[in-house]
Coordinates of C-alpha atoms in Angstrom, one line a residue:
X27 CA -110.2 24.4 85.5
X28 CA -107.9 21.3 85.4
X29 CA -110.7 19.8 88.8
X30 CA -113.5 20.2 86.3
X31 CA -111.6 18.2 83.3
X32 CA -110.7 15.6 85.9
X33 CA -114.7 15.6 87.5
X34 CA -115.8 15.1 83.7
X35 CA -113.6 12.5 82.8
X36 CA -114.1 10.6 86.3
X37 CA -117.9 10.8 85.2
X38 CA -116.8 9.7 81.6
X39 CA -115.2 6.5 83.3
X40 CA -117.9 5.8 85.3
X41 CA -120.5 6.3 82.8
X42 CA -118.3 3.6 80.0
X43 CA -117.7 1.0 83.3
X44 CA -121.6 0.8 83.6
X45 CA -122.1 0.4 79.5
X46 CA -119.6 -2.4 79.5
X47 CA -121.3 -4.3 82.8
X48 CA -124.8 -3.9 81.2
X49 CA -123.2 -5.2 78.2
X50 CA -121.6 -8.3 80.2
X51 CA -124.6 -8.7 81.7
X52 CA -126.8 -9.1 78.1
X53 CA -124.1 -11.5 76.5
X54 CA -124.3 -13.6 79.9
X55 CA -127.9 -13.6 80.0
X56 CA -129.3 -14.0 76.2
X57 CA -129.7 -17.6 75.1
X58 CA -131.8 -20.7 76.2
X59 CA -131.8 -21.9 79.9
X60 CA -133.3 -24.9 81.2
X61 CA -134.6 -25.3 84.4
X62 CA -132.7 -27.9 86.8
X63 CA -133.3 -26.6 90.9
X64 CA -136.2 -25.0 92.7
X65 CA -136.0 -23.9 96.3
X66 CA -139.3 -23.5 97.9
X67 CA -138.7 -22.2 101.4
X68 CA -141.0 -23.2 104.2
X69 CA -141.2 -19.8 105.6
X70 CA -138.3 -20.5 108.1
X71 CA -135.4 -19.4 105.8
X72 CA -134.6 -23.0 105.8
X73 CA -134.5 -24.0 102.1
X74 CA -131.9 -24.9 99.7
X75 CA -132.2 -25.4 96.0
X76 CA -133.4 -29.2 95.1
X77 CA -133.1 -31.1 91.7
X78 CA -136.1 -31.4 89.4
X79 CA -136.5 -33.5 86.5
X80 CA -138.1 -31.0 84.0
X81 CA -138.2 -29.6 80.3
X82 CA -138.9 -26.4 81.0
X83 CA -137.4 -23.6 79.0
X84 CA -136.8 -20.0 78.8
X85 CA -135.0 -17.8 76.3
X86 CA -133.7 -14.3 76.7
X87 CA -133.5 -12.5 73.1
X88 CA -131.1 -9.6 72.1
X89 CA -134.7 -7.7 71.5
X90 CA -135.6 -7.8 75.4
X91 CA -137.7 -10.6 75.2
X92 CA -138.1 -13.7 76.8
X93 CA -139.7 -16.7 76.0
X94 CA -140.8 -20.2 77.9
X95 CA -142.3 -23.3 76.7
X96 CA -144.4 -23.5 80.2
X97 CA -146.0 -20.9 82.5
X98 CA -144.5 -18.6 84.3
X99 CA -147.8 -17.0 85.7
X100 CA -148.3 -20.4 87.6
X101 CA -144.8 -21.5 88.5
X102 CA -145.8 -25.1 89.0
X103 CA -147.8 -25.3 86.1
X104 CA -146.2 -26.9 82.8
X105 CA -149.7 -26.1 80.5
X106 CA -149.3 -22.5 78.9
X107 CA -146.1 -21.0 77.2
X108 CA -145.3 -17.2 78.6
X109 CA -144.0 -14.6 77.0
X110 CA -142.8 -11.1 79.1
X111 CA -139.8 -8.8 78.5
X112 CA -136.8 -8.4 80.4
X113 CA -134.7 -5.1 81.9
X114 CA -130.9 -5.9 82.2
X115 CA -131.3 -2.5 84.5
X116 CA -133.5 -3.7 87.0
X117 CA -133.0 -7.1 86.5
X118 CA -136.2 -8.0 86.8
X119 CA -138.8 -9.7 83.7
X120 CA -142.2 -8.1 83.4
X121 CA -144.9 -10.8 82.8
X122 CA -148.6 -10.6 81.3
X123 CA -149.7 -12.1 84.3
X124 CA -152.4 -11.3 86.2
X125 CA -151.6 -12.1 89.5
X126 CA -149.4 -9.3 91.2
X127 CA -147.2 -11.4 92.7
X128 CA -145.7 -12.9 89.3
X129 CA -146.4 -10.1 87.2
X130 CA -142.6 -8.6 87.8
X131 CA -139.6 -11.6 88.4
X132 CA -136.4 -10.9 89.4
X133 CA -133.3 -12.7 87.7
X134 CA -129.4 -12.5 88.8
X135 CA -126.8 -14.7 87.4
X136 CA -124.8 -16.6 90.5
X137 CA -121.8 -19.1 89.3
X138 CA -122.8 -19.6 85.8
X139 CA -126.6 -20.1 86.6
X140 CA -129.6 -18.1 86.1
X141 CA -131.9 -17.8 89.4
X142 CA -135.3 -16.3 88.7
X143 CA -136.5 -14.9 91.7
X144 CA -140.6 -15.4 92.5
X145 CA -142.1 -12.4 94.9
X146 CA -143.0 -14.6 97.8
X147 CA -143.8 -14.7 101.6
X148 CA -141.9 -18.1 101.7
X149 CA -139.5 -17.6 99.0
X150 CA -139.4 -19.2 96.3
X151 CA -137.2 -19.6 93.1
X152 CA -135.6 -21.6 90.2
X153 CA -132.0 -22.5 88.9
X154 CA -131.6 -22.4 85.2
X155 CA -128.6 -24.3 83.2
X156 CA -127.8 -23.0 80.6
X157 CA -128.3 -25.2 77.4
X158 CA -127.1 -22.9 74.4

């Protein structure tokens, strides 16, 4: 009896440890972030994040929604605002887009930034500041 109290409230404090991550995670991550680095490897696992002078924006809601004032679906296009949801599980945000390889983005938060991770043969991603 008293090893299946102590299983139950081992899975209890399991259980609340991943509730108050997820909720770390979703304070961290909701707000507006603008973009600051891109790394655009040349296939040899050589490339480091670079500065870029840009104005492009995207905002993680408390609703699971994001928001950018330029494209996502085209990475180096500034033309068409994108819209997508996000999963704080996966860590990934689901696009509209119709190419395969954007339609799903990963996301992590390293030192304060937010890296938005492009599916890629070369590798590719931004750094986000956060401005808000």
């Amino acid at each position: 009896m008293k090893k299946n109290i102590l299983f139950l409230m081992l899975i209890a404090l399991l259980s609340s440890c991943s509730n108050d991550e997820k909720q770390n995670l979703e304070s961290a991550v909701i707000g507006n972030w603008k973009l600051i680095e891109i790394l655009a490897d040349p296939g040899t696992g050589s490339g480091k994040f670079r500065a870029v002078e840009s104005n492009k924006t995207i905002e993680f809601k408390s609703n699971g929604t994001i928001i950018t004032n330029t494209s996502l679906c085209d990475p180096y296009s500034n033309e068409i605002k994108s819209t997508g949801s996000f999963s704080l599980d996966s860590k990934t945000i689901t696009t509209n887009c119709q190419n395969p390889n954007i339609a799903t983005i990963f996301f992590e938060l390293k030192d304060d930034y937010l890296i938005l991770n492009f599916i890629s043969n070369e590798g590719y991603s931004q750094k986000f500041q956060r401005i808000n």
